[in-house]
mmCIF file of C-alpha atoms in Angstrom:
data_model
loop_
_atom_site.group_PDB
_atom_site.id
_atom_site.type_symbol
_atom_site.label_atom_id
_atom_site.label_comp_id
_atom_site.label_asym_id
_atom_site.label_seq_id
_atom_site.Cartn_x
_atom_site.Cartn_y
_atom_site.Cartn_z
ATOM 1 C CA MET A 26 0.026 -0.044 0.065
ATOM 2 C CA ALA A 27 2.895 2.233 0.560
ATOM 3 C CA ARG A 28 3.406 2.292 -3.210
ATOM 4 C CA LEU A 29 0.036 3.862 -3.811
ATOM 5 C CA GLY A 30 -0.015 7.668 -4.716
ATOM 6 C CA THR A 31 -3.126 9.871 -4.538
ATOM 7 C CA GLU A 32 -4.903 12.843 -6.283
ATOM 8 C CA THR A 33 -3.963 16.070 -4.785
ATOM 9 C CA ALA A 34 -7.182 17.664 -6.091
ATOM 10 C CA PHE A 35 -9.232 15.924 -3.409
ATOM 11 C CA GLU A 36 -6.795 17.041 -0.787
ATOM 12 C CA VAL A 37 -7.092 20.644 -1.944
ATOM 13 C CA LEU A 38 -10.876 20.334 -2.018
ATOM 14 C CA ALA A 39 -10.883 19.090 1.522
ATOM 15 C CA LYS A 40 -8.877 22.125 2.573
ATOM 16 C CA ALA A 41 -11.147 24.543 0.581
ATOM 17 C CA ARG A 42 -14.302 22.932 2.145
ATOM 18 C CA ALA A 43 -12.828 23.513 5.623
ATOM 19 C CA LEU A 44 -12.194 27.198 4.949
ATOM 20 C CA GLU A 45 -15.712 27.406 3.474
ATOM 21 C CA ALA A 46 -17.030 25.956 6.818
ATOM 22 C CA GLN A 47 -15.082 28.896 8.634
ATOM 23 C CA GLY A 48 -17.078 31.282 6.481
ATOM 24 C CA ARG A 49 -14.660 31.950 3.763
ATOM 25 C CA ASP A 50 -15.749 32.425 0.070
ATOM 26 C CA ILE A 51 -13.807 30.065 -2.019
ATOM 27 C CA ILE A 52 -13.860 29.631 -5.852
ATOM 28 C CA HIS A 53 -13.261 26.090 -6.746
ATOM 29 C CA LEU A 54 -10.950 25.539 -9.750
ATOM 30 C CA GLU A 55 -9.268 22.438 -8.481
ATOM 31 C CA ILE A 56 -11.529 19.481 -9.230
ATOM 32 C CA GLY A 57 -11.594 18.136 -12.723
ATOM 33 C CA GLU A 58 -15.198 17.602 -13.334
ATOM 34 C CA PRO A 59 -17.870 19.288 -15.584
ATOM 35 C CA ASP A 60 -20.238 21.686 -13.531
ATOM 36 C CA PHE A 61 -23.057 20.703 -15.817
ATOM 37 C CA ASP A 62 -25.674 18.284 -14.932
ATOM 38 C CA THR A 63 -26.078 14.885 -16.639
ATOM 39 C CA PRO A 64 -28.347 15.313 -19.726
ATOM 40 C CA PRO A 65 -32.023 14.714 -18.715
ATOM 41 C CA SER A 66 -32.533 12.049 -21.333
ATOM 42 C CA VAL A 67 -29.675 9.991 -19.916
ATOM 43 C CA VAL A 68 -30.897 10.409 -16.326
ATOM 44 C CA ARG A 69 -34.466 9.314 -17.465
ATOM 45 C CA ALA A 70 -32.711 6.124 -19.046
ATOM 46 C CA GLY A 71 -31.078 5.317 -15.806
ATOM 47 C CA LEU A 72 -34.274 5.829 -13.653
ATOM 48 C CA SER A 73 -36.331 3.908 -16.151
ATOM 49 C CA ALA A 74 -33.887 0.945 -15.927
ATOM 50 C CA MET A 75 -34.095 0.977 -12.166
ATOM 51 C CA GLN A 76 -37.884 1.240 -12.298
ATOM 52 C CA ARG A 77 -37.889 -1.784 -14.563
ATOM 53 C CA GLY A 78 -35.865 -3.815 -11.968
ATOM 54 C CA GLU A 79 -32.484 -3.705 -13.692
ATOM 55 C CA THR A 80 -30.856 -3.570 -10.430
ATOM 56 C CA HIS A 81 -29.097 -6.968 -10.508
ATOM 57 C CA TYR A 82 -25.789 -8.432 -11.634
ATOM 58 C CA THR A 83 -25.028 -8.438 -15.223
ATOM 59 C CA ALA A 84 -22.045 -9.881 -17.262
ATOM 60 C CA SER A 85 -18.596 -8.887 -15.990
ATOM 61 C CA ALA A 86 -17.533 -7.141 -19.313
ATOM 62 C CA GLY A 87 -20.821 -5.185 -19.718
ATOM 63 C CA VAL A 88 -24.360 -5.644 -21.232
ATOM 64 C CA PRO A 89 -24.046 -6.390 -24.945
ATOM 65 C CA GLU A 90 -25.978 -3.377 -26.022
ATOM 66 C CA LEU A 91 -23.715 -0.905 -24.330
ATOM 67 C CA ARG A 92 -20.571 -2.553 -25.819
ATOM 68 C CA GLU A 93 -22.189 -2.518 -29.138
ATOM 69 C CA ALA A 94 -23.038 1.235 -28.770
ATOM 70 C CA ILE A 95 -19.397 1.982 -27.748
ATOM 71 C CA ALA A 96 -17.907 0.059 -30.683
ATOM 72 C CA ALA A 97 -20.176 1.731 -33.205
ATOM 73 C CA HIS A 98 -19.420 5.161 -31.762
ATOM 74 C CA LEU A 99 -15.672 4.636 -31.846
ATOM 75 C CA ASN A 100 -15.723 3.137 -35.433
ATOM 76 C CA SER A 101 -17.892 6.133 -36.822
ATOM 77 C CA THR A 102 -16.175 8.997 -34.910
ATOM 78 C CA ARG A 103 -12.425 7.973 -34.569
ATOM 79 C CA HIS A 104 -12.307 5.796 -37.717
ATOM 80 C CA LEU A 105 -11.455 2.660 -35.799
ATOM 81 C CA THR A 106 -12.254 -0.931 -36.369
ATOM 82 C CA VAL A 107 -13.417 -2.089 -32.960
ATOM 83 C CA ASP A 108 -15.492 -5.206 -32.313
ATOM 84 C CA PRO A 109 -17.975 -5.089 -29.361
ATOM 85 C CA GLY A 110 -16.288 -8.160 -27.807
ATOM 86 C CA GLN A 111 -13.018 -6.071 -27.377
ATOM 87 C CA VAL A 112 -15.044 -3.587 -25.212
ATOM 88 C CA ILE A 113 -14.953 -3.951 -21.418
ATOM 89 C CA VAL A 114 -17.149 -1.729 -19.384
ATOM 90 C CA THR A 115 -16.038 -0.724 -15.782
ATOM 91 C CA PRO A 116 -17.173 1.449 -12.895
ATOM 92 C CA GLY A 117 -15.329 4.533 -14.081
ATOM 93 C CA ALA A 118 -12.240 4.577 -16.325
ATOM 94 C CA LYS A 119 -9.768 4.301 -13.544
ATOM 95 C CA PRO A 120 -10.274 0.556 -13.412
ATOM 96 C CA ILE A 121 -9.254 0.341 -17.061
ATOM 97 C CA MET A 122 -5.921 1.848 -16.188
ATOM 98 C CA PHE A 123 -5.408 -0.353 -13.143
ATOM 99 C CA TYR A 124 -6.482 -3.604 -14.913
ATOM 100 C CA ALA A 125 -4.287 -2.741 -17.837
ATOM 101 C CA MET A 126 -1.223 -2.210 -15.679
ATOM 102 C CA LEU A 127 -2.003 -5.439 -13.591
ATOM 103 C CA ALA A 128 -2.320 -7.526 -16.567
ATOM 104 C CA LEU A 129 0.809 -6.257 -18.272
ATOM 105 C CA LEU A 130 3.562 -5.252 -15.845
ATOM 106 C CA ASP A 131 5.557 -7.393 -13.632
ATOM 107 C CA ALA A 132 8.285 -6.625 -11.168
ATOM 108 C CA GLY A 133 11.197 -5.253 -12.883
ATOM 109 C CA ASP A 134 9.305 -4.018 -15.882
ATOM 110 C CA GLU A 135 9.299 -0.288 -16.862
ATOM 111 C CA ALA A 136 6.618 1.887 -17.882
ATOM 112 C CA ILE A 137 6.926 5.261 -19.398
ATOM 113 C CA PHE A 138 4.303 7.965 -18.457
ATOM 114 C CA PRO A 139 3.885 11.721 -19.229
ATOM 115 C CA ASP A 140 5.183 14.407 -16.749
ATOM 116 C CA PRO A 141 3.214 16.439 -16.004
ATOM 117 C CA GLY A 142 0.472 13.857 -16.207
ATOM 118 C CA PHE A 143 -2.604 12.297 -14.360
ATOM 119 C CA PRO A 144 -0.851 11.192 -11.000
ATOM 120 C CA ILE A 145 -2.608 7.904 -10.950
ATOM 121 C CA TYR A 146 -0.431 6.669 -13.918
ATOM 122 C CA SER A 147 2.735 6.620 -11.778
ATOM 123 C CA SER A 148 0.778 5.503 -8.682
ATOM 124 C CA MET A 149 -0.727 2.394 -10.590
ATOM 125 C CA ILE A 150 2.660 1.622 -12.312
ATOM 126 C CA ALA A 151 4.315 1.487 -8.807
ATOM 127 C CA PHE A 152 1.387 -0.520 -7.400
ATOM 128 C CA ALA A 153 1.809 -3.158 -10.003
ATOM 129 C CA GLY A 154 5.566 -3.488 -8.990
ATOM 130 C CA ALA A 155 7.082 -1.829 -12.063
ATOM 131 C CA LYS A 156 9.294 1.281 -12.299
ATOM 132 C CA GLY A 157 7.722 4.328 -13.638
ATOM 133 C CA VAL A 158 9.870 6.332 -16.070
ATOM 134 C CA PRO A 159 8.733 10.011 -16.615
ATOM 135 C CA LEU A 160 8.583 11.509 -20.201
ATOM 136 C CA ARG A 161 8.738 15.224 -19.848
ATOM 137 C CA LEU A 162 6.201 17.408 -21.632
ATOM 138 C CA ARG A 163 7.526 20.855 -22.183
ATOM 139 C CA GLU A 164 5.587 24.120 -22.577
ATOM 140 C CA LYS A 165 7.928 25.239 -25.538
ATOM 141 C CA HIS A 166 6.834 22.247 -27.394
ATOM 142 C CA ASP A 167 3.144 22.725 -26.663
ATOM 143 C CA PHE A 168 3.428 19.858 -24.250
ATOM 144 C CA ASN A 169 4.210 17.463 -26.921
ATOM 145 C CA PRO A 170 6.919 14.940 -26.001
ATOM 146 C CA ASP A 171 10.359 15.087 -27.572
ATOM 147 C CA VAL A 172 10.275 11.717 -29.466
ATOM 148 C CA ASP A 173 14.203 11.587 -29.357
ATOM 149 C CA GLU A 174 13.985 11.792 -25.808
ATOM 150 C CA LEU A 175 11.427 9.102 -25.688
ATOM 151 C CA LYS A 176 13.784 6.762 -27.619
ATOM 152 C CA THR A 177 16.359 7.233 -24.940
ATOM 153 C CA LEU A 178 14.040 6.157 -22.305
ATOM 154 C CA VAL A 179 13.055 2.863 -23.898
ATOM 155 C CA THR A 180 15.224 0.082 -22.386
ATOM 156 C CA GLU A 181 15.053 -3.671 -22.658
ATOM 157 C CA ARG A 182 12.708 -3.600 -19.622
ATOM 158 C CA THR A 183 10.202 -1.217 -21.033
ATOM 159 C CA LYS A 184 6.847 -2.739 -21.639
ATOM 160 C CA LEU A 185 4.377 0.092 -21.714
ATOM 161 C CA ILE A 186 4.070 3.639 -22.828
ATOM 162 C CA VAL A 187 1.157 5.695 -21.252
ATOM 163 C CA LEU A 188 -0.351 8.477 -23.480
ATOM 164 C CA ASN A 189 -2.992 11.163 -22.565
ATOM 165 C CA SER A 190 -4.534 13.327 -25.418
ATOM 166 C CA PRO A 191 -6.120 15.785 -24.815
ATOM 167 C CA GLU A 192 -3.933 16.046 -21.743
ATOM 168 C CA ASN A 193 -4.683 16.447 -18.006
ATOM 169 C CA PRO A 194 -3.345 18.848 -16.669
ATOM 170 C CA THR A 195 -1.965 20.834 -19.686
ATOM 171 C CA GLY A 196 -4.957 20.753 -22.190
ATOM 172 C CA GLY A 197 -2.316 20.037 -24.740
ATOM 173 C CA VAL A 198 -3.084 17.695 -27.699
ATOM 174 C CA LEU A 199 -0.718 15.218 -29.209
ATOM 175 C CA SER A 200 -0.137 15.911 -32.880
ATOM 176 C CA GLN A 201 -0.631 13.245 -35.509
ATOM 177 C CA ASN A 202 2.958 13.403 -36.407
ATOM 178 C CA VAL A 203 4.107 12.733 -32.854
ATOM 179 C CA LEU A 204 1.590 9.950 -32.526
ATOM 180 C CA ARG A 205 2.978 8.447 -35.650
ATOM 181 C CA GLU A 206 6.439 8.407 -34.452
ATOM 182 C CA ILE A 207 5.527 6.988 -31.089
ATOM 183 C CA ALA A 208 3.725 4.267 -32.877
ATOM 184 C CA GLN A 209 6.986 3.461 -34.914
ATOM 185 C CA ILE A 210 8.789 3.223 -31.657
ATOM 186 C CA ALA A 211 6.103 0.965 -30.102
ATOM 187 C CA ARG A 212 6.277 -1.368 -33.132
ATOM 188 C CA ALA A 213 10.003 -1.453 -33.258
ATOM 189 C CA ARG A 214 10.566 -2.190 -29.590
ATOM 190 C CA ASP A 215 7.354 -4.566 -29.244
ATOM 191 C CA LEU A 216 5.756 -2.095 -26.608
ATOM 192 C CA TRP A 217 2.204 -1.967 -25.493
ATOM 193 C CA VAL A 218 0.476 1.598 -25.290
ATOM 194 C CA LEU A 219 -2.201 2.578 -22.946
ATOM 195 C CA ALA A 220 -4.119 5.510 -24.715
ATOM 196 C CA ASP A 221 -6.060 7.615 -22.284
ATOM 197 C CA GLU A 222 -8.584 9.292 -24.567
ATOM 198 C CA ILE A 223 -10.986 10.362 -21.706
ATOM 199 C CA TYR A 224 -10.984 13.925 -22.994
ATOM 200 C CA ALA A 225 -11.123 13.092 -26.898
ATOM 201 C CA GLU A 226 -14.435 14.704 -27.351
ATOM 202 C CA ILE A 227 -13.685 17.979 -25.474
ATOM 203 C CA LEU A 228 -11.665 19.399 -28.230
ATOM 204 C CA TYR A 229 -11.603 23.011 -29.612
ATOM 205 C CA GLU A 230 -9.265 22.860 -32.558
ATOM 206 C CA GLY A 231 -8.850 20.091 -35.312
ATOM 207 C CA SER A 232 -10.169 16.558 -34.636
ATOM 208 C CA HIS A 233 -9.054 13.895 -32.467
ATOM 209 C CA HIS A 234 -6.601 11.308 -33.710
ATOM 210 C CA SER A 235 -6.136 8.006 -31.854
ATOM 211 C CA ILE A 236 -2.859 6.081 -32.083
ATOM 212 C CA MET A 237 -4.946 2.973 -32.565
ATOM 213 C CA ARG A 238 -5.494 4.206 -36.064
ATOM 214 C CA GLU A 239 -1.684 3.815 -36.873
ATOM 215 C CA ASP A 240 -0.490 0.861 -38.617
ATOM 216 C CA GLY A 241 0.011 -2.144 -36.377
ATOM 217 C CA MET A 242 -1.193 -0.472 -33.217
ATOM 218 C CA ALA A 243 -4.823 -1.921 -32.760
ATOM 219 C CA GLU A 244 -3.066 -5.097 -31.619
ATOM 220 C CA ARG A 245 -0.797 -3.379 -29.129
ATOM 221 C CA THR A 246 -3.070 -0.608 -27.719
ATOM 222 C CA ILE A 247 -5.401 -0.434 -24.914
ATOM 223 C CA LEU A 248 -7.892 2.556 -25.392
ATOM 224 C CA LEU A 249 -9.219 3.964 -22.210
ATOM 225 C CA ASP A 250 -12.260 6.268 -22.195
ATOM 226 C CA GLY A 251 -15.500 6.960 -20.219
ATOM 227 C CA PHE A 252 -18.420 8.999 -19.729
ATOM 228 C CA SER A 253 -17.532 11.252 -16.897
ATOM 229 C CA LYS A 254 -16.205 14.012 -18.822
ATOM 230 C CA THR A 255 -18.139 14.051 -22.112
ATOM 231 C CA PHE A 256 -21.509 13.447 -20.739
ATOM 232 C CA ALA A 257 -21.139 14.972 -17.183
ATOM 233 C CA MET A 258 -21.512 11.587 -15.487
ATOM 234 C CA THR A 259 -18.716 11.683 -12.935
ATOM 235 C CA GLY A 260 -20.852 10.298 -10.174
ATOM 236 C CA TRP A 261 -22.392 7.580 -12.318
ATOM 237 C CA ARG A 262 -19.099 5.819 -12.472
ATOM 238 C CA LEU A 263 -19.104 4.480 -16.037
ATOM 239 C CA GLY A 264 -15.961 3.906 -18.105
ATOM 240 C CA TYR A 265 -14.648 1.399 -20.620
ATOM 241 C CA GLY A 266 -11.675 0.100 -22.400
ATOM 242 C CA VAL A 267 -10.959 -1.452 -25.793
ATOM 243 C CA PHE A 268 -8.409 -4.313 -25.463
ATOM 244 C CA PRO A 269 -6.529 -6.395 -27.861
ATOM 245 C CA TRP A 270 -8.127 -9.796 -28.248
ATOM 246 C CA PRO A 271 -5.505 -11.704 -26.038
ATOM 247 C CA LEU A 272 -6.141 -9.306 -23.189
ATOM 248 C CA VAL A 273 -9.975 -9.525 -23.196
ATOM 249 C CA ASP A 274 -10.341 -12.755 -21.203
ATOM 250 C CA PRO A 275 -7.617 -11.790 -18.647
ATOM 251 C CA VAL A 276 -8.946 -8.365 -17.990
ATOM 252 C CA THR A 277 -12.510 -9.687 -17.757
ATOM 253 C CA LYS A 278 -11.315 -12.021 -15.032
ATOM 254 C CA LEU A 279 -9.850 -8.937 -13.149
ATOM 255 C CA VAL A 280 -13.295 -7.373 -13.277
ATOM 256 C CA THR A 281 -14.946 -10.493 -12.035
ATOM 257 C CA ASN A 282 -12.539 -10.690 -9.114
ATOM 258 C CA SER A 283 -12.691 -7.132 -8.107
ATOM 259 C CA VAL A 284 -16.044 -5.580 -8.837
ATOM 260 C CA SER A 285 -18.009 -8.371 -10.274
ATOM 261 C CA CYS A 286 -19.728 -5.934 -12.836
ATOM 262 C CA THR A 287 -20.822 -2.428 -13.439
ATOM 263 C CA ALA A 288 -24.382 -1.224 -12.327
ATOM 264 C CA THR A 289 -26.909 -2.311 -14.911
ATOM 265 C CA PHE A 290 -29.035 0.786 -14.757
ATOM 266 C CA THR A 291 -25.780 2.959 -15.095
ATOM 267 C CA GLN A 292 -25.099 0.979 -18.215
ATOM 268 C CA ARG A 293 -28.568 1.658 -19.714
ATOM 269 C CA ALA A 294 -27.977 5.384 -19.109
ATOM 270 C CA GLY A 295 -24.805 5.008 -20.945
ATOM 271 C CA ILE A 296 -26.490 3.475 -23.925
ATOM 272 C CA VAL A 297 -28.579 6.441 -24.393
ATOM 273 C CA ALA A 298 -25.670 8.824 -23.935
ATOM 274 C CA MET A 299 -23.516 6.970 -26.403
ATOM 275 C CA SER A 300 -26.195 6.108 -29.175
ATOM 276 C CA GLN A 301 -28.189 9.415 -28.889
ATOM 277 C CA ARG A 302 -25.454 12.014 -28.004
ATOM 278 C CA PRO A 303 -27.734 14.424 -26.309
ATOM 279 C CA PRO A 304 -27.585 18.072 -27.537
ATOM 280 C CA GLU A 305 -26.427 19.249 -24.165
ATOM 281 C CA VAL A 306 -23.012 17.754 -24.789
ATOM 282 C CA ALA A 307 -22.379 20.251 -27.661
ATOM 283 C CA GLN A 308 -23.708 22.921 -25.603
ATOM 284 C CA MET A 309 -21.209 22.044 -22.842
ATOM 285 C CA VAL A 310 -18.210 21.944 -25.029
ATOM 286 C CA SER A 311 -19.340 25.411 -26.483
ATOM 287 C CA ALA A 312 -19.480 26.854 -22.985
ATOM 288 C CA PHE A 313 -16.072 25.428 -22.252
ATOM 289 C CA ARG A 314 -14.700 27.108 -25.293
ATOM 290 C CA LYS A 315 -15.865 30.429 -23.976
ATOM 291 C CA ARG A 316 -14.586 29.906 -20.630
ATOM 292 C CA ARG A 317 -11.195 28.827 -21.963
ATOM 293 C CA ASP A 318 -10.883 31.967 -23.983
ATOM 294 C CA ALA A 319 -11.878 34.144 -21.084
ATOM 295 C CA ILE A 320 -9.560 32.701 -18.435
ATOM 296 C CA VAL A 321 -6.558 32.578 -20.860
ATOM 297 C CA ALA A 322 -7.057 36.194 -21.870
ATOM 298 C CA GLY A 323 -7.418 37.087 -18.168
ATOM 299 C CA LEU A 324 -4.449 35.291 -16.842
ATOM 300 C CA ASN A 325 -2.321 36.709 -19.614
ATOM 301 C CA ARG A 326 -3.212 40.210 -18.492
ATOM 302 C CA ILE A 327 -1.544 39.508 -15.099
ATOM 303 C CA GLU A 328 2.048 40.654 -14.858
ATOM 304 C CA GLY A 329 4.179 37.627 -14.105
ATOM 305 C CA ILE A 330 1.856 35.038 -15.571
ATOM 306 C CA THR A 331 1.772 33.584 -19.112
ATOM 307 C CA CYS A 332 -0.856 31.005 -20.323
ATOM 308 C CA ARG A 333 -0.991 29.022 -23.465
ATOM 309 C CA THR A 334 -4.293 28.358 -25.145
ATOM 310 C CA PRO A 335 -5.286 24.676 -24.486
ATOM 311 C CA ALA A 336 -6.706 22.839 -27.500
ATOM 312 C CA GLY A 337 -8.600 20.321 -25.346
ATOM 313 C CA ALA A 338 -10.014 19.235 -21.951
ATOM 314 C CA PHE A 339 -11.035 21.993 -19.422
ATOM 315 C CA TYR A 340 -7.834 23.019 -17.836
ATOM 316 C CA VAL A 341 -5.435 25.736 -18.182
ATOM 317 C CA PHE A 342 -1.746 25.272 -17.085
ATOM 318 C CA PRO A 343 -0.262 28.810 -16.671
ATOM 319 C CA ASN A 344 3.352 29.480 -16.128
ATOM 320 C CA ILE A 345 3.746 31.434 -12.889
ATOM 321 C CA THR A 346 7.630 31.833 -12.677
ATOM 322 C CA GLY A 347 7.376 35.458 -13.526
ATOM 323 C CA LEU A 348 5.657 36.062 -10.206
ATOM 324 C CA ARG A 349 8.699 35.234 -8.479
ATOM 325 C CA GLN A 350 6.827 34.081 -5.428
ATOM 326 C CA GLY A 351 8.279 30.735 -4.655
ATOM 327 C CA ASN A 352 7.647 27.321 -6.020
ATOM 328 C CA ALA A 353 4.248 26.077 -7.486
ATOM 329 C CA ALA A 354 3.174 24.429 -4.339
ATOM 330 C CA SER A 355 3.719 27.680 -2.238
ATOM 331 C CA VAL A 356 1.739 29.671 -4.771
ATOM 332 C CA ALA A 357 -1.139 27.412 -4.910
ATOM 333 C CA SER A 358 -1.275 27.266 -1.031
ATOM 334 C CA ARG A 359 -1.216 31.104 -0.882
ATOM 335 C CA LEU A 360 -3.784 31.533 -3.569
ATOM 336 C CA LEU A 361 -6.334 29.227 -1.577
ATOM 337 C CA ASN A 362 -5.571 30.874 1.869
ATOM 338 C CA GLU A 363 -4.966 34.444 0.850
ATOM 339 C CA ALA A 364 -7.100 34.905 -2.339
ATOM 340 C CA GLY A 365 -9.741 32.334 -1.926
ATOM 341 C CA VAL A 366 -8.968 30.470 -5.071
ATOM 342 C CA ALA A 367 -8.598 26.802 -5.041
ATOM 343 C CA CYS A 368 -6.289 25.461 -7.637
ATOM 344 C CA LEU A 369 -3.433 22.869 -7.977
ATOM 345 C CA ALA A 370 0.233 23.159 -8.125
ATOM 346 C CA GLY A 371 1.650 21.781 -11.299
ATOM 347 C CA THR A 372 3.904 19.549 -9.284
ATOM 348 C CA ALA A 373 0.802 17.633 -8.186
ATOM 349 C CA PHE A 374 1.140 16.131 -11.723
ATOM 350 C CA GLY A 375 4.963 15.472 -11.705
ATOM 351 C CA ALA A 376 8.169 17.268 -11.202
ATOM 352 C CA SER A 377 8.120 18.701 -14.580
ATOM 353 C CA GLY A 378 5.012 20.722 -13.624
ATOM 354 C CA GLU A 379 7.028 22.995 -11.479
ATOM 355 C CA GLY A 380 6.525 26.729 -12.278
ATOM 356 C CA HIS A 381 2.865 25.974 -13.369
ATOM 357 C CA LEU A 382 -0.569 25.927 -11.706
ATOM 358 C CA ARG A 383 -3.455 23.866 -12.982
ATOM 359 C CA LEU A 384 -6.904 25.620 -13.036
ATOM 360 C CA SER A 385 -9.989 23.929 -14.205
ATOM 361 C CA TYR A 386 -12.417 26.138 -15.979
ATOM 362 C CA ALA A 387 -15.341 23.837 -15.343
ATOM 363 C CA ASN A 388 -17.030 26.796 -13.518
ATOM 364 C CA SER A 389 -19.108 29.733 -14.379
ATOM 365 C CA LEU A 390 -17.770 32.633 -16.477
ATOM 366 C CA ASP A 391 -18.698 34.902 -13.547
ATOM 367 C CA ASN A 392 -16.706 32.967 -11.030
ATOM 368 C CA LEU A 393 -13.788 32.565 -13.550
ATOM 369 C CA GLU A 394 -13.762 36.245 -13.884
ATOM 370 C CA LEU A 395 -13.828 36.617 -10.261
ATOM 371 C CA ALA A 396 -11.053 34.162 -9.736
ATOM 372 C CA VAL A 397 -8.902 35.931 -12.329
ATOM 373 C CA GLY A 398 -9.522 39.344 -10.419
ATOM 374 C CA ARG A 399 -8.600 37.725 -7.197
ATOM 375 C CA ILE A 400 -5.392 36.303 -8.555
ATOM 376 C CA ALA A 401 -4.495 39.611 -10.262
ATOM 377 C CA ASP A 402 -5.137 41.551 -6.872
ATOM 378 C CA TRP A 403 -3.061 38.914 -4.908
ATOM 379 C CA ALA A 404 -0.218 39.143 -7.563
ATOM 380 C CA ARG A 405 -0.004 42.845 -6.966
ATOM 381 C CA SER A 406 0.012 42.553 -3.366
ATOM 382 C CA ALA A 407 2.718 39.845 -3.398
ATOM 383 C CA ARG A 408 4.915 41.906 -5.755
ATOM 384 C CA ALA A 409 4.818 44.735 -3.318
ATOM 385 C CA ALA A 410 5.975 42.422 -0.461
ATOM 386 C CA PRO A 411 9.279 40.610 -0.088
ATOM 387 C CA ALA A 412 9.438 37.443 -2.293
ATOM 388 C CA ARG A 413 8.904 34.095 -0.470
ATOM 389 C CA THR A 414 11.042 31.185 -1.232
#
């Protein structure tokens, strides 16, 4: 258990709630979940399923109708060739990450993961007994990895590369050229790839490109996705993975041994979400775009802060080194306690996140503008005082 890490977002949320209990007004930009409600049609589908008595066990890999809907969606929107039998449904998307690593990694193996990146990658790699090898994502490259650097990280013990696009925490999107080069490395060195595409449908420029589309990658890629972000269904706990055929039975056994199955009524709601794609989804993405533009413009007006425009997800990853107020953890803590803005230090996502903060713009435009104003006021006051280290 000592090898398990955590998500700092939940720790910061707890601190923010404690301050609110003391009467403080806190703007929450720390948690990565849509602030929208689940589309009504999806909710009705879940309620109807419960009322019909669909509250019992189902097949461990998921109900056939949902697996078919997922495969059809991926094949039509991401131009993949997925058989429903390759789809495994889980309570949330994290189990896909967990099961994939348990199935693939042994003690002594190495797995490469993005840094900065979702902290559970390194946590699960360590829990599986393998060694995590961080791959730096640099701001100057729009948070795309340096493929030449990646080549130097691959050793005889490397078994897995973890990719995430659009990225948490940067909002960056891996270019098709980079994905193609990574695919070449994976094929040449006989590596597995875990492609975390949970934000694939929250994209503002261009179209999503999955590494599974590259030659020879469908048989060595696990695609991870879910309903939490796209359909504002975080509390429903509904995710899925697409696995190469040799992994389907072993991973299904892991599901059986750990959670038995995913709630049937939740899956029925997922069928409506996936097959009908409620109009609220497009409305949510449109709102996120407006919020993104507003917070990026606001942050870039603050002396000492620069912020790139993210191409996907709902996070900004501003560079705060120009504030000269100490490390990222110190600045994030001070913003919470002194300005009433809850956000995360970039180092919550790896050492390469130093000098940055992660702010979720899954909040109202009014609150985002208020948060930017508080950060600006705090920055002015901080500049007038001696720098902290």
